[in-house]
């Protein structure tokens, strides 16, 4: 394959196929890489003399854009790490997954061949099966992950905490954008999963029974627990048990200022008490995440209350 200086990787979204195969391949070529998703269509100028790689799937909007600007491009490739071009290979998959493959992969192969697209594959099996397309075999490479510590923030609430969860959403979105070394864990249903679907490094756990939750708390790895509490008739009757949940998880808590958590939390001694002002919570989370010594001190004092 001819090496050009500018390559555009087109993907549905961040995914292991790109990270394990495509990015290491392009880095070995020493080229400039730009990653775009289905909703990020480049200008015609950006396409000039660029090489495109579609990762697994091709959307209709991108297909139309390429068709209109094909003469400007250096070339088009598609990378496959599953057999997405043979219906019999995925016929037993769930119907929704079949429909996705048919729409974004299988139905595109005639068009790809018509524009002279190159095929890149992940295994010798695929290379041999589609040998008439002269595919190039890419090798998987380990991810170059930052070995530094990543801190886990969490909020463990039930369905009765929807208002607090909605209040937390923009805070977590901002915190994740500000500090890529943070991750967030929350318990919730499909509503919560949809709410946080666009926020990076968020893990949504399905609601669980109490014994299972206690087992979850015993697993290490959590650093900062959040306990917001909006002023509502229902919330006014709550207790401060989240202080125990957070501390027993080995984490330091940031709690809503007021009578409920104020009964057990002493600000800057065994936890952080903040008014329900989003900007203060964003600042408080980021500052606590950056201060290892303070987290250690607060946790040590909090454990004395258990």
PDB file of C-alpha atoms in Angstrom:
ATOM      1  CA  UNK A   1       0.000   0.000   0.000  1.00  0.00           C
ATOM      2  CA  UNK A   2       1.276   3.456  -0.925  1.00  0.00           C
ATOM      3  CA  UNK A   3       2.217   5.483   2.127  1.00  0.00           C
ATOM      4  CA  UNK A   4       0.790   9.009   2.295  1.00  0.00           C
ATOM      5  CA  UNK A   5       1.382  11.588   4.983  1.00  0.00           C
ATOM      6  CA  UNK A   6      -2.240  12.182   6.095  1.00  0.00           C
ATOM      7  CA  UNK A   7      -4.551   9.382   7.134  1.00  0.00           C
ATOM      8  CA  UNK A   8      -8.107   9.696   8.380  1.00  0.00           C
ATOM      9  CA  UNK A   9      -9.481   6.850  10.492  1.00  0.00           C
ATOM     10  CA  UNK A  10     -13.279   6.676  10.290  1.00  0.00           C
ATOM     11  CA  UNK A  11     -14.945   4.762  13.121  1.00  0.00           C
ATOM     12  CA  UNK A  12     -18.371   4.509  14.717  1.00  0.00           C
ATOM     13  CA  UNK A  13     -16.688   5.574  17.953  1.00  0.00           C
ATOM     14  CA  UNK A  14     -13.637   4.619  20.054  1.00  0.00           C
ATOM     15  CA  UNK A  15     -13.181   0.856  19.817  1.00  0.00           C
ATOM     16  CA  UNK A  16     -10.618  -1.930  20.323  1.00  0.00           C
ATOM     17  CA  UNK A  17     -10.296  -2.665  16.596  1.00  0.00           C
ATOM     18  CA  UNK A  18      -8.812   0.766  15.950  1.00  0.00           C
ATOM     19  CA  UNK A  19      -6.632   0.775  19.058  1.00  0.00           C
ATOM     20  CA  UNK A  20      -5.209  -2.733  18.714  1.00  0.00           C
ATOM     21  CA  UNK A  21      -4.716  -2.890  14.954  1.00  0.00           C
ATOM     22  CA  UNK A  22      -5.149   0.319  12.969  1.00  0.00           C
ATOM     23  CA  UNK A  23      -3.361   2.880  15.130  1.00  0.00           C
ATOM     24  CA  UNK A  24      -0.215   0.713  15.659  1.00  0.00           C
ATOM     25  CA  UNK A  25      -0.131   0.043  11.904  1.00  0.00           C
ATOM     26  CA  UNK A  26      -0.266   3.750  11.075  1.00  0.00           C
ATOM     27  CA  UNK A  27       2.267   4.668  13.747  1.00  0.00           C
ATOM     28  CA  UNK A  28       4.745   2.279  12.170  1.00  0.00           C
ATOM     29  CA  UNK A  29       4.228   4.120   8.890  1.00  0.00           C
ATOM     30  CA  UNK A  30       5.050   7.391  10.638  1.00  0.00           C
ATOM     31  CA  UNK A  31       2.050   9.239   9.240  1.00  0.00           C
ATOM     32  CA  UNK A  32      -0.248  11.929  10.621  1.00  0.00           C
ATOM     33  CA  UNK A  33      -3.429  10.385  12.023  1.00  0.00           C
ATOM     34  CA  UNK A  34      -6.848  11.956  12.478  1.00  0.00           C
ATOM     35  CA  UNK A  35      -9.720   9.982  14.006  1.00  0.00           C
ATOM     36  CA  UNK A  36     -13.284  10.908  13.087  1.00  0.00           C
ATOM     37  CA  UNK A  37     -16.605   9.272  13.971  1.00  0.00           C
ATOM     38  CA  UNK A  38     -19.725   8.900  11.833  1.00  0.00           C
ATOM     39  CA  UNK A  39     -20.994  12.342  12.840  1.00  0.00           C
ATOM     40  CA  UNK A  40     -17.751  14.196  12.142  1.00  0.00           C
ATOM     41  CA  UNK A  41     -17.681  14.827   8.418  1.00  0.00           C
ATOM     42  CA  UNK A  42     -14.547  16.661   7.223  1.00  0.00           C
ATOM     43  CA  UNK A  43     -14.467  19.494   4.735  1.00  0.00           C
ATOM     44  CA  UNK A  44     -13.535  18.864   1.121  1.00  0.00           C
ATOM     45  CA  UNK A  45     -10.183  20.509   1.803  1.00  0.00           C
ATOM     46  CA  UNK A  46      -9.395  18.004   4.561  1.00  0.00           C
ATOM     47  CA  UNK A  47     -10.024  15.146   2.162  1.00  0.00           C
ATOM     48  CA  UNK A  48      -7.534  16.369  -0.439  1.00  0.00           C
ATOM     49  CA  UNK A  49      -4.750  13.787  -0.868  1.00  0.00           C
ATOM     50  CA  UNK A  50      -5.771  12.000   2.343  1.00  0.00           C
ATOM     51  CA  UNK A  51      -5.953   8.243   2.791  1.00  0.00           C
ATOM     52  CA  UNK A  52      -9.106   6.965   4.546  1.00  0.00           C
ATOM     53  CA  UNK A  53      -9.500   3.815   6.607  1.00  0.00           C
ATOM     54  CA  UNK A  54     -12.989   2.743   7.576  1.00  0.00           C
ATOM     55  CA  UNK A  55     -12.936   0.562  10.689  1.00  0.00           C
ATOM     56  CA  UNK A  56     -15.486  -2.244  10.321  1.00  0.00           C
ATOM     57  CA  UNK A  57     -18.441  -0.049   9.372  1.00  0.00           C
ATOM     58  CA  UNK A  58     -19.333   2.610   6.793  1.00  0.00           C
ATOM     59  CA  UNK A  59     -22.212   5.008   7.335  1.00  0.00           C
ATOM     60  CA  UNK A  60     -24.407   6.312   4.516  1.00  0.00           C
ATOM     61  CA  UNK A  61     -23.290   9.915   5.118  1.00  0.00           C
ATOM     62  CA  UNK A  62     -19.619   8.976   4.815  1.00  0.00           C
ATOM     63  CA  UNK A  63     -20.288   6.862   1.741  1.00  0.00           C
ATOM     64  CA  UNK A  64     -22.007   9.802   0.065  1.00  0.00           C
ATOM     65  CA  UNK A  65     -19.169  12.163   1.029  1.00  0.00           C
ATOM     66  CA  UNK A  66     -16.526   9.829  -0.383  1.00  0.00           C
ATOM     67  CA  UNK A  67     -18.486   9.251  -3.579  1.00  0.00           C
ATOM     68  CA  UNK A  68     -18.642  13.007  -4.183  1.00  0.00           C
ATOM     69  CA  UNK A  69     -14.960  13.582  -3.409  1.00  0.00           C
ATOM     70  CA  UNK A  70     -13.300  10.374  -4.557  1.00  0.00           C
ATOM     71  CA  UNK A  71     -10.965  12.124  -7.011  1.00  0.00           C
ATOM     72  CA  UNK A  72      -9.530  14.251  -4.179  1.00  0.00           C
ATOM     73  CA  UNK A  73      -8.503  11.259  -2.060  1.00  0.00           C
ATOM     74  CA  UNK A  74      -5.246   9.354  -2.158  1.00  0.00           C
ATOM     75  CA  UNK A  75      -7.142   6.150  -1.424  1.00  0.00           C
ATOM     76  CA  UNK A  76      -9.760   4.319   0.649  1.00  0.00           C
ATOM     77  CA  UNK A  77      -9.321   1.229   2.818  1.00  0.00           C
ATOM     78  CA  UNK A  78     -11.566  -0.808   5.095  1.00  0.00           C
ATOM     79  CA  UNK A  79     -10.332  -2.786   8.092  1.00  0.00           C
ATOM     80  CA  UNK A  80     -12.099  -5.962   9.237  1.00  0.00           C
ATOM     81  CA  UNK A  81     -11.382  -8.014  12.349  1.00  0.00           C
ATOM     82  CA  UNK A  82     -14.561 -10.099  12.021  1.00  0.00           C
ATOM     83  CA  UNK A  83     -16.106 -11.750   8.986  1.00  0.00           C
ATOM     84  CA  UNK A  84     -18.599  -8.991   8.193  1.00  0.00           C
ATOM     85  CA  UNK A  85     -18.851  -9.617   4.436  1.00  0.00           C
ATOM     86  CA  UNK A  86     -20.311 -13.134   4.452  1.00  0.00           C
ATOM     87  CA  UNK A  87     -23.902 -13.313   5.679  1.00  0.00           C
ATOM     88  CA  UNK A  88     -23.576 -17.001   6.584  1.00  0.00           C
ATOM     89  CA  UNK A  89     -20.797 -16.106   9.049  1.00  0.00           C
ATOM     90  CA  UNK A  90     -23.055 -13.896  11.174  1.00  0.00           C
ATOM     91  CA  UNK A  91     -26.469 -15.418  10.443  1.00  0.00           C
ATOM     92  CA  UNK A  92     -26.739 -16.847  13.970  1.00  0.00           C
ATOM     93  CA  UNK A  93     -25.970 -13.571  15.673  1.00  0.00           C
ATOM     94  CA  UNK A  94     -28.739 -11.598  17.427  1.00  0.00           C
ATOM     95  CA  UNK A  95     -31.089 -10.012  14.901  1.00  0.00           C
ATOM     96  CA  UNK A  96     -30.142  -6.449  15.822  1.00  0.00           C
ATOM     97  CA  UNK A  97     -26.442  -7.191  15.342  1.00  0.00           C
ATOM     98  CA  UNK A  98     -27.189  -8.877  12.018  1.00  0.00           C
ATOM     99  CA  UNK A  99     -29.095  -5.793  10.895  1.00  0.00           C
ATOM    100  CA  UNK A 100     -26.183  -3.542  11.848  1.00  0.00           C
ATOM    101  CA  UNK A 101     -23.655  -5.643   9.946  1.00  0.00           C
ATOM    102  CA  UNK A 102     -25.914  -5.851   6.891  1.00  0.00           C
ATOM    103  CA  UNK A 103     -26.436  -2.101   6.876  1.00  0.00           C
ATOM    104  CA  UNK A 104     -22.922  -0.866   7.618  1.00  0.00           C
ATOM    105  CA  UNK A 105     -20.630  -3.633   6.302  1.00  0.00           C
ATOM    106  CA  UNK A 106     -22.082  -6.396   4.135  1.00  0.00           C
ATOM    107  CA  UNK A 107     -24.066  -4.024   1.898  1.00  0.00           C
ATOM    108  CA  UNK A 108     -20.984  -1.856   1.262  1.00  0.00           C
ATOM    109  CA  UNK A 109     -18.652  -4.444  -0.271  1.00  0.00           C
ATOM    110  CA  UNK A 110     -19.748  -3.951  -3.889  1.00  0.00           C
ATOM    111  CA  UNK A 111     -19.334  -0.198  -3.545  1.00  0.00           C
ATOM    112  CA  UNK A 112     -15.935  -0.596  -1.896  1.00  0.00           C
ATOM    113  CA  UNK A 113     -14.696  -2.744  -4.755  1.00  0.00           C
ATOM    114  CA  UNK A 114     -16.109  -0.311  -7.316  1.00  0.00           C
ATOM    115  CA  UNK A 115     -13.981   2.536  -5.929  1.00  0.00           C
ATOM    116  CA  UNK A 116     -10.866   0.380  -5.669  1.00  0.00           C
ATOM    117  CA  UNK A 117     -10.807   0.254  -1.875  1.00  0.00           C
ATOM    118  CA  UNK A 118      -8.060  -1.766  -0.192  1.00  0.00           C
ATOM    119  CA  UNK A 119      -8.902  -4.449   2.339  1.00  0.00           C
ATOM    120  CA  UNK A 120      -7.036  -4.714   5.650  1.00  0.00           C
ATOM    121  CA  UNK A 121      -7.662  -7.741   7.878  1.00  0.00           C
ATOM    122  CA  UNK A 122      -6.735  -9.004  11.309  1.00  0.00           C
ATOM    123  CA  UNK A 123      -6.203 -12.744  10.774  1.00  0.00           C
ATOM    124  CA  UNK A 124      -4.734 -15.158   8.223  1.00  0.00           C
ATOM    125  CA  UNK A 125      -8.208 -16.743   8.022  1.00  0.00           C
ATOM    126  CA  UNK A 126      -9.709 -13.513   6.669  1.00  0.00           C
ATOM    127  CA  UNK A 127      -6.681 -12.919   4.471  1.00  0.00           C
ATOM    128  CA  UNK A 128      -7.119 -16.313   2.844  1.00  0.00           C
ATOM    129  CA  UNK A 129     -10.922 -16.158   2.588  1.00  0.00           C
ATOM    130  CA  UNK A 130     -10.852 -12.822   0.759  1.00  0.00           C
ATOM    131  CA  UNK A 131      -7.622 -13.438  -1.155  1.00  0.00           C
ATOM    132  CA  UNK A 132      -9.244 -12.255  -4.412  1.00  0.00           C
ATOM    133  CA  UNK A 133      -9.247  -8.774  -2.800  1.00  0.00           C
ATOM    134  CA  UNK A 134      -5.485  -9.028  -2.032  1.00  0.00           C
ATOM    135  CA  UNK A 135      -5.940  -8.037   1.619  1.00  0.00           C
ATOM    136  CA  UNK A 136      -3.103  -6.799   3.808  1.00  0.00           C
ATOM    137  CA  UNK A 137      -2.676  -8.521   7.165  1.00  0.00           C
ATOM    138  CA  UNK A 138      -2.295  -6.266  10.206  1.00  0.00           C
ATOM    139  CA  UNK A 139      -0.895  -7.457  13.521  1.00  0.00           C
ATOM    140  CA  UNK A 140      -2.422  -6.637  16.902  1.00  0.00           C
ATOM    141  CA  UNK A 141      -0.191  -4.645  19.240  1.00  0.00           C
ATOM    142  CA  UNK A 142      -0.543  -4.130  23.003  1.00  0.00           C
ATOM    143  CA  UNK A 143      -1.996  -0.807  24.033  1.00  0.00           C
ATOM    144  CA  UNK A 144       0.403   1.861  25.193  1.00  0.00           C
ATOM    145  CA  UNK A 145      -1.466   2.600  28.384  1.00  0.00           C
ATOM    146  CA  UNK A 146      -0.282   5.181  30.890  1.00  0.00           C
ATOM    147  CA  UNK A 147       0.929   3.205  33.882  1.00  0.00           C
ATOM    148  CA  UNK A 148       0.131   6.070  36.257  1.00  0.00           C
ATOM    149  CA  UNK A 149      -2.593   5.706  38.836  1.00  0.00           C
ATOM    150  CA  UNK A 150      -6.167   6.181  37.691  1.00  0.00           C
ATOM    151  CA  UNK A 151      -8.577   7.231  40.399  1.00  0.00           C
ATOM    152  CA  UNK A 152     -12.105   5.909  40.532  1.00  0.00           C
ATOM    153  CA  UNK A 153     -14.941   8.198  41.593  1.00  0.00           C
ATOM    154  CA  UNK A 154     -18.281   6.586  42.362  1.00  0.00           C
ATOM    155  CA  UNK A 155     -21.891   7.277  43.211  1.00  0.00           C
ATOM    156  CA  UNK A 156     -23.965   4.352  44.417  1.00  0.00           C
ATOM    157  CA  UNK A 157     -27.623   5.298  44.514  1.00  0.00           C
ATOM    158  CA  UNK A 158     -30.887   3.475  43.879  1.00  0.00           C
ATOM    159  CA  UNK A 159     -33.846   4.349  41.644  1.00  0.00           C
ATOM    160  CA  UNK A 160     -35.033   6.772  44.310  1.00  0.00           C
ATOM    161  CA  UNK A 161     -31.972   8.931  43.590  1.00  0.00           C
ATOM    162  CA  UNK A 162     -32.846   9.886  39.990  1.00  0.00           C
ATOM    163  CA  UNK A 163     -32.953  13.615  40.760  1.00  0.00           C
ATOM    164  CA  UNK A 164     -29.524  13.468  42.400  1.00  0.00           C
ATOM    165  CA  UNK A 165     -28.167  11.430  39.472  1.00  0.00           C
ATOM    166  CA  UNK A 166     -29.459  13.962  36.935  1.00  0.00           C
ATOM    167  CA  UNK A 167     -27.894  16.721  39.017  1.00  0.00           C
ATOM    168  CA  UNK A 168     -24.554  14.893  39.007  1.00  0.00           C
ATOM    169  CA  UNK A 169     -24.487  14.314  35.243  1.00  0.00           C
ATOM    170  CA  UNK A 170     -23.071  17.696  34.095  1.00  0.00           C
ATOM    171  CA  UNK A 171     -20.614  17.651  37.002  1.00  0.00           C
ATOM    172  CA  UNK A 172     -19.213  14.262  36.031  1.00  0.00           C
ATOM    173  CA  UNK A 173     -19.147  15.263  32.365  1.00  0.00           C
ATOM    174  CA  UNK A 174     -17.002  18.289  33.212  1.00  0.00           C
ATOM    175  CA  UNK A 175     -14.749  16.383  35.627  1.00  0.00           C
ATOM    176  CA  UNK A 176     -14.064  13.628  33.081  1.00  0.00           C
ATOM    177  CA  UNK A 177     -13.234  16.248  30.465  1.00  0.00           C
ATOM    178  CA  UNK A 178     -10.852  18.066  32.817  1.00  0.00           C
ATOM    179  CA  UNK A 179      -8.930  15.035  34.125  1.00  0.00           C
ATOM    180  CA  UNK A 180      -8.370  12.001  31.856  1.00  0.00           C
ATOM    181  CA  UNK A 181      -6.906  10.057  34.799  1.00  0.00           C
ATOM    182  CA  UNK A 182     -10.319   9.801  36.472  1.00  0.00           C
ATOM    183  CA  UNK A 183     -13.054   7.249  35.936  1.00  0.00           C
ATOM    184  CA  UNK A 184     -16.594   7.164  37.267  1.00  0.00           C
ATOM    185  CA  UNK A 185     -18.741   4.297  38.518  1.00  0.00           C
ATOM    186  CA  UNK A 186     -22.482   4.544  39.076  1.00  0.00           C
ATOM    187  CA  UNK A 187     -25.308   2.132  39.785  1.00  0.00           C
ATOM    188  CA  UNK A 188     -28.310   2.548  37.540  1.00  0.00           C
ATOM    189  CA  UNK A 189     -30.767   1.222  34.984  1.00  0.00           C
ATOM    190  CA  UNK A 190     -31.188   1.855  31.254  1.00  0.00           C
ATOM    191  CA  UNK A 191     -32.116   5.470  31.925  1.00  0.00           C
ATOM    192  CA  UNK A 192     -28.834   6.069  33.730  1.00  0.00           C
ATOM    193  CA  UNK A 193     -26.878   4.170  31.087  1.00  0.00           C
ATOM    194  CA  UNK A 194     -28.351   6.347  28.329  1.00  0.00           C
ATOM    195  CA  UNK A 195     -27.739   9.503  30.351  1.00  0.00           C
ATOM    196  CA  UNK A 196     -24.013   8.797  30.733  1.00  0.00           C
ATOM    197  CA  UNK A 197     -23.476   7.063  27.375  1.00  0.00           C
ATOM    198  CA  UNK A 198     -21.626  10.035  25.900  1.00  0.00           C
ATOM    199  CA  UNK A 199     -19.320  10.580  28.866  1.00  0.00           C
ATOM    200  CA  UNK A 200     -15.924   8.817  28.663  1.00  0.00           C
ATOM    201  CA  UNK A 201     -14.648   6.378  31.308  1.00  0.00           C
ATOM    202  CA  UNK A 202     -18.039   5.841  32.947  1.00  0.00           C
ATOM    203  CA  UNK A 203     -19.096   2.384  34.107  1.00  0.00           C
ATOM    204  CA  UNK A 204     -22.768   1.803  34.883  1.00  0.00           C
ATOM    205  CA  UNK A 205     -23.456  -1.155  37.173  1.00  0.00           C
ATOM    206  CA  UNK A 206     -26.853  -2.806  37.133  1.00  0.00           C
ATOM    207  CA  UNK A 207     -28.754  -2.539  40.459  1.00  0.00           C
ATOM    208  CA  UNK A 208     -27.986  -5.461  42.762  1.00  0.00           C
ATOM    209  CA  UNK A 209     -29.196  -7.048  45.957  1.00  0.00           C
ATOM    210  CA  UNK A 210     -27.687  -5.970  49.273  1.00  0.00           C
ATOM    211  CA  UNK A 211     -25.374  -8.987  49.826  1.00  0.00           C
ATOM    212  CA  UNK A 212     -23.947  -8.513  46.324  1.00  0.00           C
ATOM    213  CA  UNK A 213     -23.432  -4.820  46.994  1.00  0.00           C
ATOM    214  CA  UNK A 214     -21.563  -5.581  50.215  1.00  0.00           C
ATOM    215  CA  UNK A 215     -19.275  -7.849  48.218  1.00  0.00           C
ATOM    216  CA  UNK A 216     -18.745  -5.024  45.747  1.00  0.00           C
ATOM    217  CA  UNK A 217     -17.663  -2.670  48.524  1.00  0.00           C
ATOM    218  CA  UNK A 218     -14.953  -5.118  49.591  1.00  0.00           C
ATOM    219  CA  UNK A 219     -13.240  -4.920  46.205  1.00  0.00           C
ATOM    220  CA  UNK A 220     -10.407  -2.376  46.177  1.00  0.00           C
ATOM    221  CA  UNK A 221      -9.937   0.391  43.678  1.00  0.00           C
ATOM    222  CA  UNK A 222     -12.324   3.210  44.634  1.00  0.00           C
ATOM    223  CA  UNK A 223     -10.886   6.557  45.675  1.00  0.00           C
ATOM    224  CA  UNK A 224     -13.629   9.187  45.950  1.00  0.00           C
ATOM    225  CA  UNK A 225     -17.263   8.598  46.822  1.00  0.00           C
ATOM    226  CA  UNK A 226     -19.966  11.163  46.094  1.00  0.00           C
ATOM    227  CA  UNK A 227     -23.075  11.765  48.181  1.00  0.00           C
ATOM    228  CA  UNK A 228     -25.095  14.673  46.781  1.00  0.00           C
ATOM    229  CA  UNK A 229     -28.490  15.353  48.308  1.00  0.00           C
ATOM    230  CA  UNK A 230     -30.943  17.756  46.746  1.00  0.00           C
ATOM    231  CA  UNK A 231     -33.406  19.424  49.080  1.00  0.00           C
ATOM    232  CA  UNK A 232     -36.627  17.483  48.500  1.00  0.00           C
ATOM    233  CA  UNK A 233     -39.329  16.045  50.775  1.00  0.00           C
ATOM    234  CA  UNK A 234     -38.055  12.527  50.118  1.00  0.00           C
ATOM    235  CA  UNK A 235     -34.393  13.369  50.721  1.00  0.00           C
ATOM    236  CA  UNK A 236     -35.095  15.135  53.997  1.00  0.00           C
ATOM    237  CA  UNK A 237     -35.860  11.748  55.564  1.00  0.00           C
ATOM    238  CA  UNK A 238     -32.579  10.110  54.537  1.00  0.00           C
ATOM    239  CA  UNK A 239     -29.828   9.015  56.907  1.00  0.00           C
ATOM    240  CA  UNK A 240     -26.062   9.360  56.635  1.00  0.00           C
ATOM    241  CA  UNK A 241     -25.364   5.672  55.856  1.00  0.00           C
ATOM    242  CA  UNK A 242     -23.605   6.568  52.600  1.00  0.00           C
ATOM    243  CA  UNK A 243     -20.755   7.808  54.794  1.00  0.00           C
ATOM    244  CA  UNK A 244     -20.295   4.203  55.915  1.00  0.00           C
ATOM    245  CA  UNK A 245     -20.638   2.822  52.378  1.00  0.00           C
ATOM    246  CA  UNK A 246     -18.010   5.207  51.033  1.00  0.00           C
ATOM    247  CA  UNK A 247     -15.565   4.716  53.917  1.00  0.00           C
ATOM    248  CA  UNK A 248     -15.921   0.918  53.896  1.00  0.00           C
ATOM    249  CA  UNK A 249     -15.143   1.014  50.171  1.00  0.00           C
ATOM    250  CA  UNK A 250     -11.787   2.556  51.106  1.00  0.00           C
ATOM    251  CA  UNK A 251     -12.700   5.939  49.649  1.00  0.00           C
ATOM    252  CA  UNK A 252     -12.958   9.534  50.789  1.00  0.00           C
ATOM    253  CA  UNK A 253     -16.374  11.147  50.535  1.00  0.00           C
ATOM    254  CA  UNK A 254     -17.664  14.438  49.226  1.00  0.00           C
ATOM    255  CA  UNK A 255     -21.024  15.011  50.883  1.00  0.00           C
ATOM    256  CA  UNK A 256     -23.904  17.456  50.614  1.00  0.00           C
ATOM    257  CA  UNK A 257     -23.675  20.149  53.229  1.00  0.00           C
ATOM    258  CA  UNK A 258     -26.521  20.100  55.760  1.00  0.00           C
ATOM    259  CA  UNK A 259     -27.926  18.325  58.791  1.00  0.00           C
ATOM    260  CA  UNK A 260     -27.875  14.788  57.383  1.00  0.00           C
ATOM    261  CA  UNK A 261     -24.172  14.343  56.610  1.00  0.00           C
ATOM    262  CA  UNK A 262     -23.142  17.103  58.990  1.00  0.00           C
ATOM    263  CA  UNK A 263     -23.975  14.741  61.845  1.00  0.00           C
ATOM    264  CA  UNK A 264     -20.959  12.569  61.089  1.00  0.00           C
ATOM    265  CA  UNK A 265     -18.764  14.415  58.587  1.00  0.00           C
ATOM    266  CA  UNK A 266     -16.344  17.102  59.769  1.00  0.00           C
ATOM    267  CA  UNK A 267     -15.289  19.221  56.816  1.00  0.00           C
ATOM    268  CA  UNK A 268     -11.640  18.731  55.834  1.00  0.00           C
ATOM    269  CA  UNK A 269     -11.171  16.306  58.737  1.00  0.00           C
ATOM    270  CA  UNK A 270     -12.916  13.059  57.763  1.00  0.00           C
ATOM    271  CA  UNK A 271     -14.553  14.120  54.519  1.00  0.00           C
ATOM    272  CA  UNK A 272     -15.590  17.085  52.410  1.00  0.00           C
ATOM    273  CA  UNK A 273     -18.874  18.934  52.951  1.00  0.00           C
ATOM    274  CA  UNK A 274     -20.079  21.121  50.083  1.00  0.00           C
ATOM    275  CA  UNK A 275     -23.221  23.098  49.329  1.00  0.00           C
ATOM    276  CA  UNK A 276     -25.193  21.793  46.360  1.00  0.00           C
ATOM    277  CA  UNK A 277     -23.536  24.144  43.903  1.00  0.00           C
ATOM    278  CA  UNK A 278     -22.243  22.317  40.791  1.00  0.00           C
ATOM    279  CA  UNK A 279     -19.182  24.509  40.279  1.00  0.00           C
ATOM    280  CA  UNK A 280     -18.051  23.806  43.853  1.00  0.00           C
ATOM    281  CA  UNK A 281     -18.450  20.063  43.379  1.00  0.00           C
ATOM    282  CA  UNK A 282     -16.440  20.148  40.142  1.00  0.00           C
ATOM    283  CA  UNK A 283     -13.685  22.081  41.891  1.00  0.00           C
ATOM    284  CA  UNK A 284     -13.866  19.874  44.986  1.00  0.00           C
ATOM    285  CA  UNK A 285     -13.611  16.607  43.064  1.00  0.00           C
ATOM    286  CA  UNK A 286     -10.684  17.808  40.956  1.00  0.00           C
ATOM    287  CA  UNK A 287      -8.799  19.182  43.961  1.00  0.00           C
ATOM    288  CA  UNK A 288      -9.334  16.055  46.055  1.00  0.00           C
ATOM    289  CA  UNK A 289      -8.256  13.837  43.156  1.00  0.00           C
ATOM    290  CA  UNK A 290      -5.018  15.823  42.856  1.00  0.00           C
ATOM    291  CA  UNK A 291      -4.140  15.666  46.578  1.00  0.00           C
ATOM    292  CA  UNK A 292      -3.003  12.182  47.615  1.00  0.00           C
ATOM    293  CA  UNK A 293      -1.939  13.320  51.079  1.00  0.00           C
ATOM    294  CA  UNK A 294      -5.297  14.905  51.850  1.00  0.00           C
ATOM    295  CA  UNK A 295      -7.194  11.816  50.721  1.00  0.00           C
ATOM    296  CA  UNK A 296      -5.030   9.655  52.963  1.00  0.00           C
ATOM    297  CA  UNK A 297      -5.585  11.900  55.961  1.00  0.00           C
ATOM    298  CA  UNK A 298      -9.362  12.154  55.459  1.00  0.00           C
ATOM    299  CA  UNK A 299      -9.740   8.401  54.979  1.00  0.00           C
ATOM    300  CA  UNK A 300      -7.738   7.637  58.095  1.00  0.00           C
ATOM    301  CA  UNK A 301      -9.993   9.870  60.170  1.00  0.00           C
ATOM    302  CA  UNK A 302     -13.154   8.557  58.531  1.00  0.00           C
ATOM    303  CA  UNK A 303     -12.238   4.972  59.402  1.00  0.00           C
ATOM    304  CA  UNK A 304     -12.161   5.935  63.090  1.00  0.00           C
ATOM    305  CA  UNK A 305     -15.943   6.466  62.832  1.00  0.00           C
ATOM    306  CA  UNK A 306     -16.632   2.882  61.749  1.00  0.00           C
TER     307      UNK A 306
END
